[in-house]
PDB file of C-alpha atoms in Angstrom:
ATOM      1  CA  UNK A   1       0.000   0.000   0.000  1.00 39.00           C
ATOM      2  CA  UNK A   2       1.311   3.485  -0.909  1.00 50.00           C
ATOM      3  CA  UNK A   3       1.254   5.984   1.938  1.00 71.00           C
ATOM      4  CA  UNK A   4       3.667   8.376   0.379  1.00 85.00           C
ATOM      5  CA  UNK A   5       2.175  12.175   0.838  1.00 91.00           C
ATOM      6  CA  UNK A   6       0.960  13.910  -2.156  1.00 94.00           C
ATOM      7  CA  UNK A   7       2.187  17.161  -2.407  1.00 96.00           C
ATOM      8  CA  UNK A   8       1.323  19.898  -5.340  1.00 96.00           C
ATOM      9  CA  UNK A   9       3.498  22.385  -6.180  1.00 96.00           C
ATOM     10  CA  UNK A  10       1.408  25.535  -7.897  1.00 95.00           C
ATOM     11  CA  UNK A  11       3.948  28.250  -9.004  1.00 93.00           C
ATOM     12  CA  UNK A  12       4.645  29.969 -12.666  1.00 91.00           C
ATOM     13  CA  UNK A  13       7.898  30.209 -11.791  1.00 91.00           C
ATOM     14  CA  UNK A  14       9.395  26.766 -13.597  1.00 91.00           C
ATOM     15  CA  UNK A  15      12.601  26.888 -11.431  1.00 91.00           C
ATOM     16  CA  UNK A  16      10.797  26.779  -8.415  1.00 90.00           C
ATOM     17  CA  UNK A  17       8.806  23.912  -9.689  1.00 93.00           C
ATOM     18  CA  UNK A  18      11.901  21.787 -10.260  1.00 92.00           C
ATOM     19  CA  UNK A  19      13.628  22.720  -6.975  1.00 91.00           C
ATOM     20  CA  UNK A  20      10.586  21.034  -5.152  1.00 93.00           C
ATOM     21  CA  UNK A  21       9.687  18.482  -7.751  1.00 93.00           C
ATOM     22  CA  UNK A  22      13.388  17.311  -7.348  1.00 93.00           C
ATOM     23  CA  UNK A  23      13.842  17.739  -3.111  1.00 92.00           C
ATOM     24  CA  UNK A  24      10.551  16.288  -2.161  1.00 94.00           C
ATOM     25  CA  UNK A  25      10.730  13.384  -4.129  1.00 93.00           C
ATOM     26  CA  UNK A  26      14.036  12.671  -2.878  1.00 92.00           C
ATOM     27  CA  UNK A  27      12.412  12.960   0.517  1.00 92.00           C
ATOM     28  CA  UNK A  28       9.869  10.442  -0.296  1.00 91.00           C
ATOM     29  CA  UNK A  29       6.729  12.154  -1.381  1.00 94.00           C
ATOM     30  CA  UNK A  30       4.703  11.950  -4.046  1.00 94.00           C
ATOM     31  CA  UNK A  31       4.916  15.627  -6.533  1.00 95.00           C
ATOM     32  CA  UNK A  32       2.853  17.010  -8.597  1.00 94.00           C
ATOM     33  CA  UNK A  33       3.197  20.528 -10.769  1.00 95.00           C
ATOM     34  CA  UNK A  34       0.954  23.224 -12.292  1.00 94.00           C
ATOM     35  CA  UNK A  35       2.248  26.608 -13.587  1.00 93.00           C
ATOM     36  CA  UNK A  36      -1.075  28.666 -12.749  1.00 92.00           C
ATOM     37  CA  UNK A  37      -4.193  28.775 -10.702  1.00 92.00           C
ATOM     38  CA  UNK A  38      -6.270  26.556 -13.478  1.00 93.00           C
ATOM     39  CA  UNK A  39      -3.624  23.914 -14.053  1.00 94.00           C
ATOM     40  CA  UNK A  40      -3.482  23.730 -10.690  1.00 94.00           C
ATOM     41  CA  UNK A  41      -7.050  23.854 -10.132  1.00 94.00           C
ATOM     42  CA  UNK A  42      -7.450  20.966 -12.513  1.00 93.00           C
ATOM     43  CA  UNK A  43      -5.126  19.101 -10.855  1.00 94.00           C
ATOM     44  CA  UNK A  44      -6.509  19.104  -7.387  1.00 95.00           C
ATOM     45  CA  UNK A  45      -9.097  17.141  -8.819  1.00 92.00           C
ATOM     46  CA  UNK A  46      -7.338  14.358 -10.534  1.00 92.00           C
ATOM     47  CA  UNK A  47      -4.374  14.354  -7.791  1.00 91.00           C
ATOM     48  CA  UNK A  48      -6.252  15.251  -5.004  1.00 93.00           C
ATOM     49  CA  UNK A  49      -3.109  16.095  -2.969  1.00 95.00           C
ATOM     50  CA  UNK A  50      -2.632  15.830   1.102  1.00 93.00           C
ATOM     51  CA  UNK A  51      -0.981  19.593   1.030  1.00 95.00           C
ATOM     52  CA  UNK A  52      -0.935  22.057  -1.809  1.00 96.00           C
ATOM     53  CA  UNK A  53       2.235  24.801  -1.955  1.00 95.00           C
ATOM     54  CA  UNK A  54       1.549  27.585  -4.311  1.00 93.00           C
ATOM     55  CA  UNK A  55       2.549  30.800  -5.204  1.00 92.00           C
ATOM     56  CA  UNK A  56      -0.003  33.714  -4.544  1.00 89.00           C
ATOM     57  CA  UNK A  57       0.672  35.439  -8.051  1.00 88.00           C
ATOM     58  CA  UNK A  58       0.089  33.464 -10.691  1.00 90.00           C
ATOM     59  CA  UNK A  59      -1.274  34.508 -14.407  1.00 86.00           C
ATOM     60  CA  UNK A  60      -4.929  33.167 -14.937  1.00 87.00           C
ATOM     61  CA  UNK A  61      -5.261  32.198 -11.197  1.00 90.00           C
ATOM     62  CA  UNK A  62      -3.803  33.770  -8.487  1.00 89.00           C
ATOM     63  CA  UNK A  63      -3.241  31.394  -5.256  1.00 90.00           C
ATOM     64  CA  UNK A  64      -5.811  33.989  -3.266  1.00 89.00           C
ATOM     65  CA  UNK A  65      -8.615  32.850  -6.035  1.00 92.00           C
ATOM     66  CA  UNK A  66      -7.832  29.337  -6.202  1.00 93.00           C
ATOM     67  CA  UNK A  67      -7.777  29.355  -2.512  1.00 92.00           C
ATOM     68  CA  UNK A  68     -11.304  31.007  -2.366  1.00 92.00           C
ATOM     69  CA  UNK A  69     -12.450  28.452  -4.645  1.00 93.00           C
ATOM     70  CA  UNK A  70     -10.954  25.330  -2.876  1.00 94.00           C
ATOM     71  CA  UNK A  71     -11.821  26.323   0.980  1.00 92.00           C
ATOM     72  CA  UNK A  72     -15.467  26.978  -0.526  1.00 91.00           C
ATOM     73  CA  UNK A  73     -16.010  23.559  -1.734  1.00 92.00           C
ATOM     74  CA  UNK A  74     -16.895  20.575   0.537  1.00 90.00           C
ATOM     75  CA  UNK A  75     -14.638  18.303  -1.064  1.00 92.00           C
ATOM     76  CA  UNK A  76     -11.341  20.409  -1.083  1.00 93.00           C
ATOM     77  CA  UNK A  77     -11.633  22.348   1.682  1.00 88.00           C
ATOM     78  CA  UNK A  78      -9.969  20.350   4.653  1.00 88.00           C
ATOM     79  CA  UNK A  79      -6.494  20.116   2.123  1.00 93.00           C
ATOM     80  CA  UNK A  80      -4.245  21.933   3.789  1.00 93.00           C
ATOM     81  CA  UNK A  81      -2.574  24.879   1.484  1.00 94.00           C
ATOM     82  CA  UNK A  82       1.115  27.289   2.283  1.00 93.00           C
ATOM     83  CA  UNK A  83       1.277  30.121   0.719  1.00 91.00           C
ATOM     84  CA  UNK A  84       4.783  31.511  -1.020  1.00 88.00           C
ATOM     85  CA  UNK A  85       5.199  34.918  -1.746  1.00 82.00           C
ATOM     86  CA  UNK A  86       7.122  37.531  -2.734  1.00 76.00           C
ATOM     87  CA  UNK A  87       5.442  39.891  -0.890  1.00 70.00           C
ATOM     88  CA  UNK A  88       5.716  40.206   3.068  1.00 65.00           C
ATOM     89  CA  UNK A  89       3.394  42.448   3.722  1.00 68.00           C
ATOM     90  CA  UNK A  90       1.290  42.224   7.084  1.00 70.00           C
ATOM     91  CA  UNK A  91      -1.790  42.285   5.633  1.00 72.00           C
ATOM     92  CA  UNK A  92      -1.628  39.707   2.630  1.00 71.00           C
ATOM     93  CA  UNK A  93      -0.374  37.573   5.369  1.00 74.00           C
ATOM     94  CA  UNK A  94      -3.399  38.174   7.380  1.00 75.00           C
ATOM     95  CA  UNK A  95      -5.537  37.798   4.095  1.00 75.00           C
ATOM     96  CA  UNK A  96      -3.906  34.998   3.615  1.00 76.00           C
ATOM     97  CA  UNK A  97      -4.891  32.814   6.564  1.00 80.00           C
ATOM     98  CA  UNK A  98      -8.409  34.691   6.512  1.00 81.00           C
ATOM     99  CA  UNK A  99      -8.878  32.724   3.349  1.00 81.00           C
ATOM    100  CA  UNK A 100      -8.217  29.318   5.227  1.00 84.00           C
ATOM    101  CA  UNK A 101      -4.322  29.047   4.265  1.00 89.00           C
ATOM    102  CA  UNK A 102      -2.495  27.141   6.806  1.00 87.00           C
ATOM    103  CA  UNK A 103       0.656  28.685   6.509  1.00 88.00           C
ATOM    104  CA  UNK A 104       2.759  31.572   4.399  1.00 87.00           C
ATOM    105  CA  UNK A 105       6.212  31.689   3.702  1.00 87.00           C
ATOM    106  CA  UNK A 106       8.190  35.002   1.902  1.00 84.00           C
ATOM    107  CA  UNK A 107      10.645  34.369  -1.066  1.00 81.00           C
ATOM    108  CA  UNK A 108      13.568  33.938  -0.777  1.00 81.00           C
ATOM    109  CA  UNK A 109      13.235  30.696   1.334  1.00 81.00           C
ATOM    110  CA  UNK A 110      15.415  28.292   3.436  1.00 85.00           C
ATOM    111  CA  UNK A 111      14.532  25.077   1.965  1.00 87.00           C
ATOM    112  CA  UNK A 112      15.005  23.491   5.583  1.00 88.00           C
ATOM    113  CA  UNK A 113      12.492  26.204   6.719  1.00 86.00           C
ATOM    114  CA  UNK A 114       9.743  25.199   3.873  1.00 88.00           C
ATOM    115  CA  UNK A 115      10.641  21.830   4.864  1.00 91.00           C
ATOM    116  CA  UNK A 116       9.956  21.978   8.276  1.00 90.00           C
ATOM    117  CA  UNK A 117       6.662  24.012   7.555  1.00 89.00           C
ATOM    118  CA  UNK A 118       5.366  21.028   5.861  1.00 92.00           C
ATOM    119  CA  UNK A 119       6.064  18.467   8.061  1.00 90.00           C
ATOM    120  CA  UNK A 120       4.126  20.584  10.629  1.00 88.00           C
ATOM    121  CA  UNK A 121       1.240  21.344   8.712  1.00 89.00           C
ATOM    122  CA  UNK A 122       1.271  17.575   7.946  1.00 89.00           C
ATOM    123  CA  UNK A 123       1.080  16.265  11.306  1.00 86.00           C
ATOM    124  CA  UNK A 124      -1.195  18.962  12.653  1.00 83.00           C
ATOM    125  CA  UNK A 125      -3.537  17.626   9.817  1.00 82.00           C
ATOM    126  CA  UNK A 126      -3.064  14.423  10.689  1.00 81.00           C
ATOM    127  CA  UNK A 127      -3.432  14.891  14.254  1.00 77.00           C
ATOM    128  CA  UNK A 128      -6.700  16.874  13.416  1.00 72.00           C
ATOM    129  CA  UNK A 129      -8.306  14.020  10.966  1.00 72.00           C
ATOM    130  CA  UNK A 130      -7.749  11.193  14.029  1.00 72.00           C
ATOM    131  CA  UNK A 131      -9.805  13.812  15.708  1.00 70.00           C
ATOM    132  CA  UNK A 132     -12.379  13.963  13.617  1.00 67.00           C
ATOM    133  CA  UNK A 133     -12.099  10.497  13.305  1.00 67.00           C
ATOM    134  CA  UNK A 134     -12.788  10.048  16.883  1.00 70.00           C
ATOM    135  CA  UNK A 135     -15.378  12.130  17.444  1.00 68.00           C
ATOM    136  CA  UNK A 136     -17.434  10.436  14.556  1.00 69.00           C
ATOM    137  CA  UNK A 137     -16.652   7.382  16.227  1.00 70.00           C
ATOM    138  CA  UNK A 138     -17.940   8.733  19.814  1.00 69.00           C
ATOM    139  CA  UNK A 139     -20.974  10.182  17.887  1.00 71.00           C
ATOM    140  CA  UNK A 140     -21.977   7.144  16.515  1.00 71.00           C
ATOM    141  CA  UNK A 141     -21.385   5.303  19.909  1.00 71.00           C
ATOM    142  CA  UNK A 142     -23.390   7.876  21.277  1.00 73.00           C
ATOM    143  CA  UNK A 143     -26.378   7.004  19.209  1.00 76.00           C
ATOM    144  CA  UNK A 144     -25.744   3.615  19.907  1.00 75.00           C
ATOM    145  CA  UNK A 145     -26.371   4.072  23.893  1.00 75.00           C
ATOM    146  CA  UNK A 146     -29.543   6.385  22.709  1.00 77.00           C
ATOM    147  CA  UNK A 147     -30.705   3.219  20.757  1.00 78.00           C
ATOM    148  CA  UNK A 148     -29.803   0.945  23.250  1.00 79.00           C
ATOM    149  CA  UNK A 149     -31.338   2.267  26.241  1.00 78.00           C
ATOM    150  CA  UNK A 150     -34.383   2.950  23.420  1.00 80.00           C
ATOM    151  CA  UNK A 151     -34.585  -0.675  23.231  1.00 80.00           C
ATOM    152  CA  UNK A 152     -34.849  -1.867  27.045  1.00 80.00           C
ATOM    153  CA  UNK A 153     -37.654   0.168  27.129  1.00 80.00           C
ATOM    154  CA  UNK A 154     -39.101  -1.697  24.480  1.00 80.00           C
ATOM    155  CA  UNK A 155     -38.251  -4.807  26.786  1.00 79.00           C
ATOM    156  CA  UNK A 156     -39.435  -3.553  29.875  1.00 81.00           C
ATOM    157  CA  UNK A 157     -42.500  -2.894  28.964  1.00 82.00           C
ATOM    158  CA  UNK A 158     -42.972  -6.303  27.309  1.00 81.00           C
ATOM    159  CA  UNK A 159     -41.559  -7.786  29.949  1.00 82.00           C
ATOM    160  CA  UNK A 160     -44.760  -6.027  32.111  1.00 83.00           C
ATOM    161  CA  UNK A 161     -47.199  -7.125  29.542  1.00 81.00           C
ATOM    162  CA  UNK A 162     -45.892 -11.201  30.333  1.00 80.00           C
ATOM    163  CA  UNK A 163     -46.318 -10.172  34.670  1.00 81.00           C
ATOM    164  CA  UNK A 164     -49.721  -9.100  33.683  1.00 82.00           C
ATOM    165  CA  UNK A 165     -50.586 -11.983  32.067  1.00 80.00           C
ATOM    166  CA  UNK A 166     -49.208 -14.372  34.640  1.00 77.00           C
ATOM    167  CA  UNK A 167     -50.961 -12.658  36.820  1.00 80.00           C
ATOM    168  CA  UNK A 168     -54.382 -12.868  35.384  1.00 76.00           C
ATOM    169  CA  UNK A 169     -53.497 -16.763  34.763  1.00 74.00           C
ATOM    170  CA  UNK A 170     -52.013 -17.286  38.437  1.00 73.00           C
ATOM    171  CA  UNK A 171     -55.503 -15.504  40.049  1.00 72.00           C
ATOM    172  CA  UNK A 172     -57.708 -17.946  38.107  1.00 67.00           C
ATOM    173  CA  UNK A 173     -56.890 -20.104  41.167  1.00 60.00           C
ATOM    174  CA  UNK A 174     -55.313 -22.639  39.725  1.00 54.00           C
ATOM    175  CA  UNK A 175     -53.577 -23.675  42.986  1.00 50.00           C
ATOM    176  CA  UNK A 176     -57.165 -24.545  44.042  1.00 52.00           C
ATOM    177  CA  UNK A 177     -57.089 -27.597  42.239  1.00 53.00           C
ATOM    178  CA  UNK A 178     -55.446 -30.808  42.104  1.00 56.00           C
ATOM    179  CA  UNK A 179     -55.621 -31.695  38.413  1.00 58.00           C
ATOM    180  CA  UNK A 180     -51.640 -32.672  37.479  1.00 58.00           C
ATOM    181  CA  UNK A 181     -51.932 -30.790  34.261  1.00 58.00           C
ATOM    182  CA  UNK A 182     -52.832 -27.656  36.696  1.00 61.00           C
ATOM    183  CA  UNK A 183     -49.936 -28.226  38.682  1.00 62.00           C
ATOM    184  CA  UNK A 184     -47.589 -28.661  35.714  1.00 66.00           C
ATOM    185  CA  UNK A 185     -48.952 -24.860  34.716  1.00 71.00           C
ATOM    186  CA  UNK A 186     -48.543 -23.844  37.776  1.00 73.00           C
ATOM    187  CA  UNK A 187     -44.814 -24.269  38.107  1.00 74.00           C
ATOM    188  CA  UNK A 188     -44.255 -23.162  34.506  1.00 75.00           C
ATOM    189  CA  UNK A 189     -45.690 -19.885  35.966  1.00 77.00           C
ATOM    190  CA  UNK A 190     -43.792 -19.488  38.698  1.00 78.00           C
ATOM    191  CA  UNK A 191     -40.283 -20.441  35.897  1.00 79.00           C
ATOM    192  CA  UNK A 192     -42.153 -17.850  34.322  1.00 80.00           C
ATOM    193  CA  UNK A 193     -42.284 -15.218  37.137  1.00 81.00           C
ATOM    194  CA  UNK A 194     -38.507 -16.123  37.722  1.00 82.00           C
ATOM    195  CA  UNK A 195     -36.924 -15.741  34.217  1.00 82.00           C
ATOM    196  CA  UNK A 196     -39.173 -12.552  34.338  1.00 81.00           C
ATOM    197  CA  UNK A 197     -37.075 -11.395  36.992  1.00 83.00           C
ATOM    198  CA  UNK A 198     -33.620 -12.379  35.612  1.00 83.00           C
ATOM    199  CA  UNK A 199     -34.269 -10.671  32.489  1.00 82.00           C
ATOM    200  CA  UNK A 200     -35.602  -7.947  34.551  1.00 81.00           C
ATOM    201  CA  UNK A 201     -32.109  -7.394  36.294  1.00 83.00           C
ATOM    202  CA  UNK A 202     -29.948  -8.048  33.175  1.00 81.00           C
ATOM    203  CA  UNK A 203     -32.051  -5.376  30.862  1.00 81.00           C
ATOM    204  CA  UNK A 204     -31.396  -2.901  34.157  1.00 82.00           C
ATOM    205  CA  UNK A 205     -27.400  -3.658  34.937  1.00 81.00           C
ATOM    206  CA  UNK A 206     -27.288  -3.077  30.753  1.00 80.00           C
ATOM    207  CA  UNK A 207     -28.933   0.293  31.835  1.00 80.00           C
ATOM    208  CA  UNK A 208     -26.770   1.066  34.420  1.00 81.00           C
ATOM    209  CA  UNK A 209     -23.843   0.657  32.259  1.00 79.00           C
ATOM    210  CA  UNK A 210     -24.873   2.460  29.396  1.00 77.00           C
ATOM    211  CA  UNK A 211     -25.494   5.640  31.875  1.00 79.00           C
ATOM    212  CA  UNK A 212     -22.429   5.953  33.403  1.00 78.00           C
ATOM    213  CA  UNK A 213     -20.833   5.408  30.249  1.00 75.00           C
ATOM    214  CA  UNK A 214     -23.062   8.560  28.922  1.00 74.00           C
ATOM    215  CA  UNK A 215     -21.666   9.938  32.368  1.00 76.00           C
ATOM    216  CA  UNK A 216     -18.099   9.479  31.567  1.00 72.00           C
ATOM    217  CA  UNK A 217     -18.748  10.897  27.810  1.00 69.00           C
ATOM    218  CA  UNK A 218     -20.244  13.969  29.479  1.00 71.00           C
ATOM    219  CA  UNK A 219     -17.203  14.378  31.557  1.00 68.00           C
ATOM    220  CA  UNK A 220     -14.872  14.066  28.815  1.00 63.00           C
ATOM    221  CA  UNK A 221     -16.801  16.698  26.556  1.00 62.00           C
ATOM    222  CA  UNK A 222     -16.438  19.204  29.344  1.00 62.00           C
ATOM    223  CA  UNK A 223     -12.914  18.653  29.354  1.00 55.00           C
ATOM    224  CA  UNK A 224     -12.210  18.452  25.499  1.00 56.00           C
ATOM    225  CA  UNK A 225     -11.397  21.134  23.007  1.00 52.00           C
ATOM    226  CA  UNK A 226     -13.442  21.211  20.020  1.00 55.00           C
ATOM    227  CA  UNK A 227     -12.588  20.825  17.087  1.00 52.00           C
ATOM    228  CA  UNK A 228     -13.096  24.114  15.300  1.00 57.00           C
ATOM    229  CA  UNK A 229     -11.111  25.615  18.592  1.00 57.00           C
ATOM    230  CA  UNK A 230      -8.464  22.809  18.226  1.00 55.00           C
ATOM    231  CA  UNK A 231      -8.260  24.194  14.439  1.00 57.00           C
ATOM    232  CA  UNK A 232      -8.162  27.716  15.310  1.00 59.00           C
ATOM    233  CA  UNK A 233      -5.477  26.879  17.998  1.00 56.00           C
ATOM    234  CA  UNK A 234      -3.562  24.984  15.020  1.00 55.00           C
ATOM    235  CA  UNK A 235      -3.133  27.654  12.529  1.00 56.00           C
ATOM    236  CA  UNK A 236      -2.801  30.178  15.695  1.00 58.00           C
ATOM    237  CA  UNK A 237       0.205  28.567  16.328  1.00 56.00           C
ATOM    238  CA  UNK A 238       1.624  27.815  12.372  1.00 50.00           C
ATOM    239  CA  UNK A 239       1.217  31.645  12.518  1.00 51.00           C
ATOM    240  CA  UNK A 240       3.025  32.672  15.178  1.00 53.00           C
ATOM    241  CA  UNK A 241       6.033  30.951  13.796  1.00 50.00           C
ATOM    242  CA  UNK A 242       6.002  33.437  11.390  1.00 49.00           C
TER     243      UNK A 242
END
């Protein structure tokens, strides 16, 4: 199985293309190149990268546009992008992660800079997707208990339906008599009234459990950060590395 990254490199600048096409593959990942905002557009869709780096000024596209367009689609938007530029001004750095870029680096760059840049956006995005993996997996348990608990319910109340009608059978005074076919019925009621109450205790230690397991999820969501805060927190902190 291939779990080499896929990175895309977006810049109209063919040197910089081959500088990354040739150090990231020797690094082990996976490159792709596009030398403007539609190539690289294009390409998103056929490659479908794990990180995009692109230039912000581009002919056709500019990396702000393309950015707009990726972060507004559903299917693009959680691939993480750095922005290069020329330009180091404050605020196309702040535009910049206002758009949903992850991080922004100003030409020239330190290759070991840009390389360390992407190994952190990497494994703050793949920190962030076992999140999201877990919570999905907590939601669904969630609905689970909801279902479960649901369903003893159901039981219980059957469960008081079959007393009734033991009862109703036991006060036709069958005890009165001394038929053996009476007697047999007899004790099959009172197996009945047991098992009734073994079922009755196993539906409600199920119960038990599935509360203070509901309990301890409660707990744990008190103490967790979200995920949209965890997110903000991430590119908060690819930021201030700036």
């Amino acid at each position: 199985m291939n779990t080499r990254k896929k990175i895309l490199v977006i810049d109209d600048e063919t040197i910089n293309l081959e500088f990354f096409e040739v150090m990231l593959s020797k690094l082990g990942f996976a490159v792709e190149k596009a030398e403007n905002g539609e190539e690289g557009l294009a390409m998103v869709k056929k490659f479908f990268p794990d990180l995009i780096i692109m230039d912000n000024i581009m002919p056709k596209m500019s990396g702000w546009e393309l950015t707009k367009l990726l972060k507004g689609d559903p299917k693009y938007r959680e691939i993480p992008i750095i922005m290069l530029s020329a330009l180091d001004d404050v605020k196309d750095k702040v535009e910049g992660f206002e758009l949903g870029v992850d991080d922004y680096i100003t030409k020239p760059f330190n290759f070991s800079e840009v390389l360390a840049r992407i190994r952190a956006v990497l494994r703050n995005y793949e920190l962030f997707s076992q999140l999201v993996a877990r919570e999905s997996r907590l939601s669904l348990a969630e609905e689970l208990s909801a279902d479960m608990k649901n369903n003893i319910l159901s039981f219980i109340r059957s469960i008081d339906e079959l007393d009734e009608t033991v009862a109703k059978v036991t006060s036709l005074g069958l005890s009165q008599t001394d038929r053996p076919e009476m007697k047999g019925l007899e004790e099959l009621l009172e197996e009945l009234k047991e098992k009734s109450q073994m079922v009755r205790k196993n539906l409600a230690g199920i119960d038990a459990r599935i509360e203070r397991t509901t309990t301890e999820w409660e707990n744990l969501k008190k103490n967790e950060i979200g995920l949209t805060i965890l997110e903000k927190q991430i590119r908060r902190s690819l930021q201030e590395q700036e």
